[in-house]
mmCIF file of C-alpha atoms in Angstrom:
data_model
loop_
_atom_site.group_PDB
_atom_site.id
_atom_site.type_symbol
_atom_site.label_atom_id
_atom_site.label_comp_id
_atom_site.label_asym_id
_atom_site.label_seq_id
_atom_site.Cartn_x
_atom_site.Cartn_y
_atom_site.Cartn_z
ATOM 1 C CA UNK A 1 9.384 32.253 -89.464
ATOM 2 C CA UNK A 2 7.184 33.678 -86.425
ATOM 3 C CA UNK A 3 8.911 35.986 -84.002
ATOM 4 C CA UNK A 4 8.538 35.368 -79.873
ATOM 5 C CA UNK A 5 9.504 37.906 -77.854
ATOM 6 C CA UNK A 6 10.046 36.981 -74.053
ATOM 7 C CA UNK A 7 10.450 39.042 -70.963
ATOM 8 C CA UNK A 8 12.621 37.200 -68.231
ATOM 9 C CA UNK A 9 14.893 35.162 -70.851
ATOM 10 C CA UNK A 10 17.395 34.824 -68.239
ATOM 11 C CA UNK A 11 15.178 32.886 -66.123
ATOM 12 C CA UNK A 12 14.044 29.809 -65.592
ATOM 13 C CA UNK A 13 10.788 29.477 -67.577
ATOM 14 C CA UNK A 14 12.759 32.004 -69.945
ATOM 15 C CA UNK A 15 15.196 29.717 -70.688
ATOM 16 C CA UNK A 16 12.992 26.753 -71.208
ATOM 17 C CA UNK A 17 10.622 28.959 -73.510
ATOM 18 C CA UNK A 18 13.477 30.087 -75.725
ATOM 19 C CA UNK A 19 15.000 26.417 -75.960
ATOM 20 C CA UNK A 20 11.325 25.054 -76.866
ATOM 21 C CA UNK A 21 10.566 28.068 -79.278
ATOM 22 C CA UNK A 22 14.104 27.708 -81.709
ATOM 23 C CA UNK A 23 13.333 24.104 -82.225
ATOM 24 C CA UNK A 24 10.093 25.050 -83.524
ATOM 25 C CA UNK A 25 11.892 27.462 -85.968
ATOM 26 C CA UNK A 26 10.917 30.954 -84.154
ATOM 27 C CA UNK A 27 13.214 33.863 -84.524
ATOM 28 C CA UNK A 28 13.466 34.515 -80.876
ATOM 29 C CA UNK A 29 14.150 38.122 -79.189
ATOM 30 C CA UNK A 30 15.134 38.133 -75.466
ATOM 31 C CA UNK A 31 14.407 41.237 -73.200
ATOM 32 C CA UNK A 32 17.495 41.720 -70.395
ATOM 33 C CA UNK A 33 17.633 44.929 -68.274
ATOM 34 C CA UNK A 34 20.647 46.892 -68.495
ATOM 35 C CA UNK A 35 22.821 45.947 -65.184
ATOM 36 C CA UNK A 36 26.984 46.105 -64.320
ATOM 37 C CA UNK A 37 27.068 42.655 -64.855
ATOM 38 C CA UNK A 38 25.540 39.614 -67.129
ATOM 39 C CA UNK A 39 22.711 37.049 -65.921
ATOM 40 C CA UNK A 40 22.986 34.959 -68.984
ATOM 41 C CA UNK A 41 24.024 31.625 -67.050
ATOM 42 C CA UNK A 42 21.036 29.981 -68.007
ATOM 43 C CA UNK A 43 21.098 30.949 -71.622
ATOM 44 C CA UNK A 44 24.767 30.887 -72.317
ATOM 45 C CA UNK A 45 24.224 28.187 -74.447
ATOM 46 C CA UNK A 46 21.585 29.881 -76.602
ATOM 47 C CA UNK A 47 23.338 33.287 -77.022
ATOM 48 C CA UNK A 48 24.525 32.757 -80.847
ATOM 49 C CA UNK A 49 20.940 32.366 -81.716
ATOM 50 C CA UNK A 50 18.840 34.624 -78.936
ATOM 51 C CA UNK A 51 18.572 37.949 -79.996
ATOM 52 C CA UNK A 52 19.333 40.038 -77.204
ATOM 53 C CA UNK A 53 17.305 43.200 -76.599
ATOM 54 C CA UNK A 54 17.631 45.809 -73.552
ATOM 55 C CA UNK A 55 14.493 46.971 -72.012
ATOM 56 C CA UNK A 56 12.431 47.151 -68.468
ATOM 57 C CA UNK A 57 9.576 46.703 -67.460
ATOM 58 C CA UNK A 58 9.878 49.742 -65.294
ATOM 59 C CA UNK A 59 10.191 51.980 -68.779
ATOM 60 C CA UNK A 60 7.102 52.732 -70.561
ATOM 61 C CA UNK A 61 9.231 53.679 -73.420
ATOM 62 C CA UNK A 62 11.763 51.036 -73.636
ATOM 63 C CA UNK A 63 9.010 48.548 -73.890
ATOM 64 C CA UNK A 64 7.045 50.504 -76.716
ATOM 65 C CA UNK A 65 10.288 50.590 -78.520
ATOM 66 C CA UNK A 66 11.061 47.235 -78.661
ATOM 67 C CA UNK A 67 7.420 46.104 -79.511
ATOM 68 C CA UNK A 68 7.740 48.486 -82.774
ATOM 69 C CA UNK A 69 11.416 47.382 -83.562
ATOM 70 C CA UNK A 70 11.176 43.387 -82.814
ATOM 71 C CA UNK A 71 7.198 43.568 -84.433
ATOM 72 C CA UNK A 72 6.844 39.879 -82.714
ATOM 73 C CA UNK A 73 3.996 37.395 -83.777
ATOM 74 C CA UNK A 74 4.169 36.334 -79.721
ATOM 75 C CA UNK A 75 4.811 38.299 -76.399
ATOM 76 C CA UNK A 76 5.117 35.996 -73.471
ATOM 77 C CA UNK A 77 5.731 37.914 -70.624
ATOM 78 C CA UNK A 78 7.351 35.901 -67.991
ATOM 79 C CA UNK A 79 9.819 38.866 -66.137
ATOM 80 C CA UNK A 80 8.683 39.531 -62.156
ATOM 81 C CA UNK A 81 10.363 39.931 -58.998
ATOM 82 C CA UNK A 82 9.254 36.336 -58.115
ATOM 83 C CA UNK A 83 10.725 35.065 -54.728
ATOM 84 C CA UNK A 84 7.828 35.247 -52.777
ATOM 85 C CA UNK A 85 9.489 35.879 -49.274
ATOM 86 C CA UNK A 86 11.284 39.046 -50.947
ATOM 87 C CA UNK A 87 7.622 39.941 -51.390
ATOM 88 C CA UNK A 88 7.051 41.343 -47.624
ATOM 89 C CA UNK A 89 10.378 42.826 -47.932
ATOM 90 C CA UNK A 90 9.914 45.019 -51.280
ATOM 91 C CA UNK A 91 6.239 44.990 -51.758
ATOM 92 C CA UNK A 92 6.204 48.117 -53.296
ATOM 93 C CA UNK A 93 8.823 46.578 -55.919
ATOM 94 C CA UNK A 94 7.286 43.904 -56.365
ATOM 95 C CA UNK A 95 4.241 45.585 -57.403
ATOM 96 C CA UNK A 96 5.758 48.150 -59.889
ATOM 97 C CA UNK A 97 7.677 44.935 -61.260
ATOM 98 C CA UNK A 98 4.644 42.117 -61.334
ATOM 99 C CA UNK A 99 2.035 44.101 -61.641
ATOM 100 C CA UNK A 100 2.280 47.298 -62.778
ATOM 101 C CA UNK A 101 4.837 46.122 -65.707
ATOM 102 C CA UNK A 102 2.088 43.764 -67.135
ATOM 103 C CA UNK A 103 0.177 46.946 -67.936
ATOM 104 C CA UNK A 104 3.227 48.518 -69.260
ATOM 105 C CA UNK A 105 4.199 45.521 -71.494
ATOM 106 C CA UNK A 106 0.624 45.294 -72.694
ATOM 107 C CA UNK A 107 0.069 49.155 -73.303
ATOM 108 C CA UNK A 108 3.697 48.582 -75.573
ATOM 109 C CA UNK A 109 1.431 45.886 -78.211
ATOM 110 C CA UNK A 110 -1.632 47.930 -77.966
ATOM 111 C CA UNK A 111 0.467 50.858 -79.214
ATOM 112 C CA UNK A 112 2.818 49.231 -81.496
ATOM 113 C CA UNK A 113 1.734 46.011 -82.305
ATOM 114 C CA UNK A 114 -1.924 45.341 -81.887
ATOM 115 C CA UNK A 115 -1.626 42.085 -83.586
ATOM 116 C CA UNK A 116 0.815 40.049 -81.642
ATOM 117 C CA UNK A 117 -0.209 37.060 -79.538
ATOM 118 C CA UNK A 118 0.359 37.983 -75.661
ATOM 119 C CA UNK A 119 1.014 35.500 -72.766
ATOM 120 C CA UNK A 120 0.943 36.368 -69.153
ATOM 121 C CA UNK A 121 2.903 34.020 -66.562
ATOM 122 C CA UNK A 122 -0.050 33.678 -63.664
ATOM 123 C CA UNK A 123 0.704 31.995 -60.408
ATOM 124 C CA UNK A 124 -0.898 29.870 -58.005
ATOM 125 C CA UNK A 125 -0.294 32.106 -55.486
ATOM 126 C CA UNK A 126 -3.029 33.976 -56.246
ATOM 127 C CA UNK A 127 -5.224 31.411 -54.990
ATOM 128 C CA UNK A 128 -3.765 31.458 -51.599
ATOM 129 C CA UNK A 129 -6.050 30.753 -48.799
ATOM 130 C CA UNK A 130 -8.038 28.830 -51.550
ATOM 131 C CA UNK A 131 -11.988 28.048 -50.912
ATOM 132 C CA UNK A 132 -11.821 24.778 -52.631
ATOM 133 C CA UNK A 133 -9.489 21.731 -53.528
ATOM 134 C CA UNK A 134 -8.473 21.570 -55.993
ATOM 135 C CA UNK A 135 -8.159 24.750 -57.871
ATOM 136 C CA UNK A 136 -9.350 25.352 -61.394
ATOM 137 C CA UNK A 137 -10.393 28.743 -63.735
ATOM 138 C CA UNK A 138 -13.310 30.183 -61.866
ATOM 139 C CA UNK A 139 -11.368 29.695 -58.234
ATOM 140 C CA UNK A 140 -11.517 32.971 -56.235
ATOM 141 C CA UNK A 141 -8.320 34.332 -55.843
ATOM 142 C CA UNK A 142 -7.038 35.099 -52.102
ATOM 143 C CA UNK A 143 -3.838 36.173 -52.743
ATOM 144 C CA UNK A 144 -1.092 35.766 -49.449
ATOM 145 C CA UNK A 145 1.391 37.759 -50.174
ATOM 146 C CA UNK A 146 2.245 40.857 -51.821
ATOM 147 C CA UNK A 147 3.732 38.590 -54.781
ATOM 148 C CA UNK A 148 0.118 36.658 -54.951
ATOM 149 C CA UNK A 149 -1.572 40.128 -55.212
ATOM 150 C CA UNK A 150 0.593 41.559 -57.456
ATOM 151 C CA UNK A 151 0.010 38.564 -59.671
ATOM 152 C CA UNK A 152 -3.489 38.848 -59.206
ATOM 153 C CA UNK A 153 -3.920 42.268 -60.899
ATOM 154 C CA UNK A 154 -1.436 41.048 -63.736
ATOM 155 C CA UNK A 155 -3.465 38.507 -64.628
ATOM 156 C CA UNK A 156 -7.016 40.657 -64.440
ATOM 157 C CA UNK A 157 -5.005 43.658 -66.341
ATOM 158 C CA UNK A 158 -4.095 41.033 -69.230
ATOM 159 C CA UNK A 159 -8.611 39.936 -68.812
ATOM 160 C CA UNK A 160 -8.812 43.557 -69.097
ATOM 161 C CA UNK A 161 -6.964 44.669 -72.140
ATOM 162 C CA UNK A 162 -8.524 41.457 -73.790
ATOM 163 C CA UNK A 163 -12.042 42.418 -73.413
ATOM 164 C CA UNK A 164 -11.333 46.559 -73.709
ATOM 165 C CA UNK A 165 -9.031 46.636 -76.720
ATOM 166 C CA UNK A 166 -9.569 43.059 -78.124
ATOM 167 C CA UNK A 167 -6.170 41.802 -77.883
ATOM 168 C CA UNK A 168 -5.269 38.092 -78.300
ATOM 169 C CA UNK A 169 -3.891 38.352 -74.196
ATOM 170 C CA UNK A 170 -4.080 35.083 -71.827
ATOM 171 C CA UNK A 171 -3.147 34.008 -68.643
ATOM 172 C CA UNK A 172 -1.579 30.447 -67.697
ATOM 173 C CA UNK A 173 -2.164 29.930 -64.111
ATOM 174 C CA UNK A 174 1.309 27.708 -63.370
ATOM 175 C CA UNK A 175 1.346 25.547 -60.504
ATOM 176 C CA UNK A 176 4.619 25.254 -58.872
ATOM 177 C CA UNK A 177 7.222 24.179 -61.418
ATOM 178 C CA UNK A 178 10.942 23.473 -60.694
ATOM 179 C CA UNK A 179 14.403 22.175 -62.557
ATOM 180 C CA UNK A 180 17.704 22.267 -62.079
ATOM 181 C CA UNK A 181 17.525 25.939 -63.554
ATOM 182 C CA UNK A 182 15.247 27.118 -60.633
ATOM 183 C CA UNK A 183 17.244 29.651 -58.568
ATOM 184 C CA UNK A 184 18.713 29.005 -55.010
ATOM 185 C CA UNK A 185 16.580 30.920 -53.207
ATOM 186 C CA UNK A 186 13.648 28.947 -53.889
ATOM 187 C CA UNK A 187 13.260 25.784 -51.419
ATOM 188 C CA UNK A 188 13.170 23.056 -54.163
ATOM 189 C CA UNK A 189 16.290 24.444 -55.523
ATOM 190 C CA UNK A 190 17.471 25.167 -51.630
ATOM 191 C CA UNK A 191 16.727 21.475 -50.840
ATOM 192 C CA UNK A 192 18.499 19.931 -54.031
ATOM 193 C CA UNK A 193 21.349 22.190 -53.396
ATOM 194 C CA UNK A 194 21.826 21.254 -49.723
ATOM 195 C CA UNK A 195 21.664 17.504 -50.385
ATOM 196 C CA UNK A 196 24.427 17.615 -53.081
ATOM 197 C CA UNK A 197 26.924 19.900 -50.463
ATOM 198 C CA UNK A 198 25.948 17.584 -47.442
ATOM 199 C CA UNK A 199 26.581 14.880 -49.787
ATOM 200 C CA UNK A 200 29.712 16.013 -50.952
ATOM 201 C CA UNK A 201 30.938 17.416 -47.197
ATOM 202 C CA UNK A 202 30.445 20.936 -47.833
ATOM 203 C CA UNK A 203 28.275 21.063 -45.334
ATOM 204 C CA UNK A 204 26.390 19.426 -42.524
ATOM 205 C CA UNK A 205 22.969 20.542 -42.263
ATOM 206 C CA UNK A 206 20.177 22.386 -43.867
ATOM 207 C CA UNK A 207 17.565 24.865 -42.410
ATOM 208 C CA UNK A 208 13.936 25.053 -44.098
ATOM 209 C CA UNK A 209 10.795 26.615 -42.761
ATOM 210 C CA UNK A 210 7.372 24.605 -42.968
ATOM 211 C CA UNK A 211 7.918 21.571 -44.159
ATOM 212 C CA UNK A 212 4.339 20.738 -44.077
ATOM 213 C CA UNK A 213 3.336 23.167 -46.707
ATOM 214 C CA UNK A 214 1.776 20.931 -49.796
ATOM 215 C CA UNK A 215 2.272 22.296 -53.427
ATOM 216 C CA UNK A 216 1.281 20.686 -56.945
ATOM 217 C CA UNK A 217 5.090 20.234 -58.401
ATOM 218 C CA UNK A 218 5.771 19.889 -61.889
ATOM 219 C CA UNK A 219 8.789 20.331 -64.604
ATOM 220 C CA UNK A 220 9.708 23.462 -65.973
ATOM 221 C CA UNK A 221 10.169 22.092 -69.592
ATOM 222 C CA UNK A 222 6.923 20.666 -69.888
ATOM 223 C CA UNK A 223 5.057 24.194 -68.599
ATOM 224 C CA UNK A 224 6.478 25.731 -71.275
ATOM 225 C CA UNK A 225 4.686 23.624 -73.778
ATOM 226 C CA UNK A 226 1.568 24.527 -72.405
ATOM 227 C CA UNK A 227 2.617 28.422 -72.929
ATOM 228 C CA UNK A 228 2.948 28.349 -76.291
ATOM 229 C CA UNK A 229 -0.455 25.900 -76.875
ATOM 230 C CA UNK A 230 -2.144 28.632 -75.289
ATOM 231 C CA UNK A 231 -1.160 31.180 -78.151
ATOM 232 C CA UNK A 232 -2.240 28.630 -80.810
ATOM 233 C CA UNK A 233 -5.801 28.430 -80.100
ATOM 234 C CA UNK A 234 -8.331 30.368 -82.423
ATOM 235 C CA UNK A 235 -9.474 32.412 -79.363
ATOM 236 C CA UNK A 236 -7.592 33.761 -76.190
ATOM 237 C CA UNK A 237 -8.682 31.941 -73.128
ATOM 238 C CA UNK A 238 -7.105 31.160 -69.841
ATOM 239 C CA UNK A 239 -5.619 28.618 -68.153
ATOM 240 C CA UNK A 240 -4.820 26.621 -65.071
ATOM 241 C CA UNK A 241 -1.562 24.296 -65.187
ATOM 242 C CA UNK A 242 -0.498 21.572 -63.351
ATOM 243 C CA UNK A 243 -0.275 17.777 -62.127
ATOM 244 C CA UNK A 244 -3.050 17.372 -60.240
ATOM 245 C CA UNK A 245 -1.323 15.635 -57.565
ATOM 246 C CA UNK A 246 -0.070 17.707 -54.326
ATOM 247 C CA UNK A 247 3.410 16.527 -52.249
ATOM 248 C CA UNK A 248 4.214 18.073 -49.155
ATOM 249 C CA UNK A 249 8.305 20.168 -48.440
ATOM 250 C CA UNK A 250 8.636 17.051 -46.359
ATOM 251 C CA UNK A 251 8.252 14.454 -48.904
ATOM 252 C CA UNK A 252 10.341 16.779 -50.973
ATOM 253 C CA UNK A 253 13.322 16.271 -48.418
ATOM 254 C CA UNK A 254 12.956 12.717 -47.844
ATOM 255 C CA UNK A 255 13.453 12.175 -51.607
ATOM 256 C CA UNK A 256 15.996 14.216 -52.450
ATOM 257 C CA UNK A 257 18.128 12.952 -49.001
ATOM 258 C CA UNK A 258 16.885 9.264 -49.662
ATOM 259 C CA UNK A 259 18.323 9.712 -53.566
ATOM 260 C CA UNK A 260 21.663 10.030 -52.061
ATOM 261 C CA UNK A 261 21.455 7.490 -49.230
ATOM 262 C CA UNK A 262 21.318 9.833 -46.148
ATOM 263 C CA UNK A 263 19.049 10.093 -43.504
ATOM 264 C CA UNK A 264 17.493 13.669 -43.889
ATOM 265 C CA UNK A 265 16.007 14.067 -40.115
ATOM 266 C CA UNK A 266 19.887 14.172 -38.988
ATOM 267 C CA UNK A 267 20.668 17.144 -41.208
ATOM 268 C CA UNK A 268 17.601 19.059 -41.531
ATOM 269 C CA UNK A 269 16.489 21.971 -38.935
ATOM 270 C CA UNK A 270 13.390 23.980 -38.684
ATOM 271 C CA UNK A 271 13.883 27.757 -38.772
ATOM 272 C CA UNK A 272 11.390 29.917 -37.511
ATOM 273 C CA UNK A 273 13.012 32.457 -39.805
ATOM 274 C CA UNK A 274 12.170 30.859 -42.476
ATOM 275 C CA UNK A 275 8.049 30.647 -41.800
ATOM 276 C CA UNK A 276 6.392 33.067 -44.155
ATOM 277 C CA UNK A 277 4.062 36.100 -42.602
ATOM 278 C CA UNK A 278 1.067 34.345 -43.575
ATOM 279 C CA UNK A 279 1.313 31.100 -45.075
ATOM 280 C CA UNK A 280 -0.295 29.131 -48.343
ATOM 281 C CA UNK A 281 -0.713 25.430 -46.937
ATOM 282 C CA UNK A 282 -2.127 23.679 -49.825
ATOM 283 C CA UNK A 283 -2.381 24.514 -53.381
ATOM 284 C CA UNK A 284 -3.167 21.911 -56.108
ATOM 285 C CA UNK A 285 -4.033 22.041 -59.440
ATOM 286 C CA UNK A 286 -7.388 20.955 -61.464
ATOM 287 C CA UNK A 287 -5.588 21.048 -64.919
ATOM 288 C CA UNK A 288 -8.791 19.269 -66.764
ATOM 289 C CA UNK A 289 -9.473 22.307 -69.306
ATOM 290 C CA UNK A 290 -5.726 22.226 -70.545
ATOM 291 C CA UNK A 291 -5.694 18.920 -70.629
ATOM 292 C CA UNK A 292 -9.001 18.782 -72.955
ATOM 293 C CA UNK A 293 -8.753 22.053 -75.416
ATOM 294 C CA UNK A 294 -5.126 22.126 -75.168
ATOM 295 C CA UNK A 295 -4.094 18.300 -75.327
ATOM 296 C CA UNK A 296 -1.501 18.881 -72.887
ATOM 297 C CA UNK A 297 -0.771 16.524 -69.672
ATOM 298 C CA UNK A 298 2.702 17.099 -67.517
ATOM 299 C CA UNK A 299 5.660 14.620 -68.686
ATOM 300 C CA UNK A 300 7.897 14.484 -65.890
ATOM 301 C CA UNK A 301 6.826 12.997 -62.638
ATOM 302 C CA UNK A 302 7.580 14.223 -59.267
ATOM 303 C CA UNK A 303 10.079 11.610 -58.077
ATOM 304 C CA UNK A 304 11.941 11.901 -61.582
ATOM 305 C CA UNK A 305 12.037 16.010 -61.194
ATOM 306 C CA UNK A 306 13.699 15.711 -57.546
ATOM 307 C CA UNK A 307 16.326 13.127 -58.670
ATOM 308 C CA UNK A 308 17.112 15.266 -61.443
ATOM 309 C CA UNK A 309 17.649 18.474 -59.882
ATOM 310 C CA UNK A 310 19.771 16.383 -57.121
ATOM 311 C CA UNK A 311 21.687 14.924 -59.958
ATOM 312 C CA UNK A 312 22.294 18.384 -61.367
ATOM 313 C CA UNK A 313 23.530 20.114 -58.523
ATOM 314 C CA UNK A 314 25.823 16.944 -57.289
ATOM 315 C CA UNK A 315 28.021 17.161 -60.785
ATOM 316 C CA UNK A 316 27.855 21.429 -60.730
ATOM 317 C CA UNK A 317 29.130 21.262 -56.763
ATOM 318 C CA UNK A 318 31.787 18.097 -57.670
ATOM 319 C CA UNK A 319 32.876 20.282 -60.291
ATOM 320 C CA UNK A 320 33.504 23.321 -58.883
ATOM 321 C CA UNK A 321 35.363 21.454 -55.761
ATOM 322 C CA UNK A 322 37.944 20.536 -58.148
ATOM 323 C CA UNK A 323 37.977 23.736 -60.356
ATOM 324 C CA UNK A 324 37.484 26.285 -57.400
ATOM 325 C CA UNK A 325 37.512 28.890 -60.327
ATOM 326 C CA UNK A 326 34.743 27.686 -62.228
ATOM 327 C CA UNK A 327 31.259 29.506 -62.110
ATOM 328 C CA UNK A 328 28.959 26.389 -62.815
#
């Protein structure tokens, strides 16, 4: 039985990951940080059979520890502070967190555990203002935020300890990738979630930013796949992920408002607050190496993820109207 141990467990991708990994028979180890209250929403469900395993990726030492005690076969290391906005707010946070705690994380296996697999969760950001369309391996990264650069030197520190120290470390570059796990802060989410309460009569309208911002959007469940097909090749290599195809915040909102049957230019404002400092218009995916050496292709098409996240969030908001209690 091969042991995975992920960072961020309690997150999205986490949750996916650990789902995806105990159906293929992996003793699976989950790293939390110690806080006054529990995150485990998203794994609830997996709890009897996740082990859990305190640790930060802040602490040099709590992260060696756990490498030497949970001796996994697989690190995939999918913990950051990821809300890009919160980015220009705590950049220096965001740093120590997505940057900084890759090198921790991968000091912790060169130390302890030389021999386990490591995966580092890469963004698109880091293309940014991208030279070319679309964007594949050997893109130059120009990075828009201070999430984007902080993801940038994650994923050259993980290039780094690969050629230095010969570790089996790679990066999956993940285009955008939602589900009806993706937090509320994030506009998918934001948008699927203001539907279902305008829907419902919760509320009446719904303020975005730039709604002509284009992203490559896939499903959460099928990234994960490509994770772990990453780990299973005879040599570490990265990656670039994603469906090749690029929709725009506003097609996003005419989806998710047509699903329901309401008219979203009645209930949608612009918010100037909500306009980032320096913005990524267009990021989309050339996925054609995966595709080839790792014989994966994206599942889930974009019309079917937006109906399903509306779906989701209608029956948790119907619910909790008529169990006010309930934390759905």
């Amino acid at each position: 039985m091969p042991t995975a141990l992920i960072t961020g467990v309690t997150g999205q991708d986490g949750s996916y990951l650990a789902e995806f990994l105990l159906a293929k028979g992996y003793r699976v180890a989950g790293v939390v940080r110690r806080t006054s209250h529990d995150s485990y929403e998203r794994i609830g469900h997996l709890l009897d059979r996740v082990e859990i395993v305190p640790a930060d990726l802040l602490d040099q030492h709590s992260l060696t520890m756990v490498i030497r005690d949970v001796e996994p076969d697989e690190v995939y290391n999918l913990a950051a502070q990821s809300f890009v906005p919160t980015s220009w707010s705590q950049p220096v946070l965001t740093g120590e967190f997505t940057a900084l705690g890759v090198t921790r994380l991968l000091e912790a296996i060169r130390l302890a555990r030389p021999s386990a697999r490591f995966y580092q969760a890469s963004s698109s950001e880091m293309f940014g203002k991208a030279a070319e369309v679309p964007q594949h391996e050997g893109t130059p990264f120009h990075p828009r935020s201070p999430y984007g650069v902080a993801k940038v030197y994650g994923h050259w520190i993980t290039v780094n300890y690969r050629e230095s120290y010969g570790l089996y470390a790679v990066s999956g570059i993940l285009f955008n990738h939602e589900s009806p796990r993706r937090g509320l802060e994030f506009v998918t989410r934001k948008i699927t979630d203001g539907v279902a309460r305008i829907k419902l009569g919760m509320a009446d309208e719904l303020r975005l930013g730039n709604l002509d911002a284009r992203r490559d959007w896939g499903y959460a469940g099928d990234y994960v796949d490509a994770m772990w097909r990453m780990l299973q090749r005879p040599e570490p290599d990265d990656y670039v992920i994603g469906t090749d195809t690029t929709h725009s915040v506003r097609e996003f909102v005419e989806l998710a408002f047509g699903h329901v049957g309401l008219d979203w230019q009645r209930h949608v404002k612009v918010d100037p607050r909500f306009v980032r400092p320096a913005e990524v218009d267009l990021l989309q995916a050339d996925s054609r190496k995966a595709r080839d050496r790792l014989r994966w292709s994206p599942q889930v098409a974009f019309r079917d993820l937006v109906v399903m996240m509306v779906d989701a969030d209608l029956e948790r908001l119907a619910v909790r109207r008529e169990h006010p209690g309930h934390r759905r």
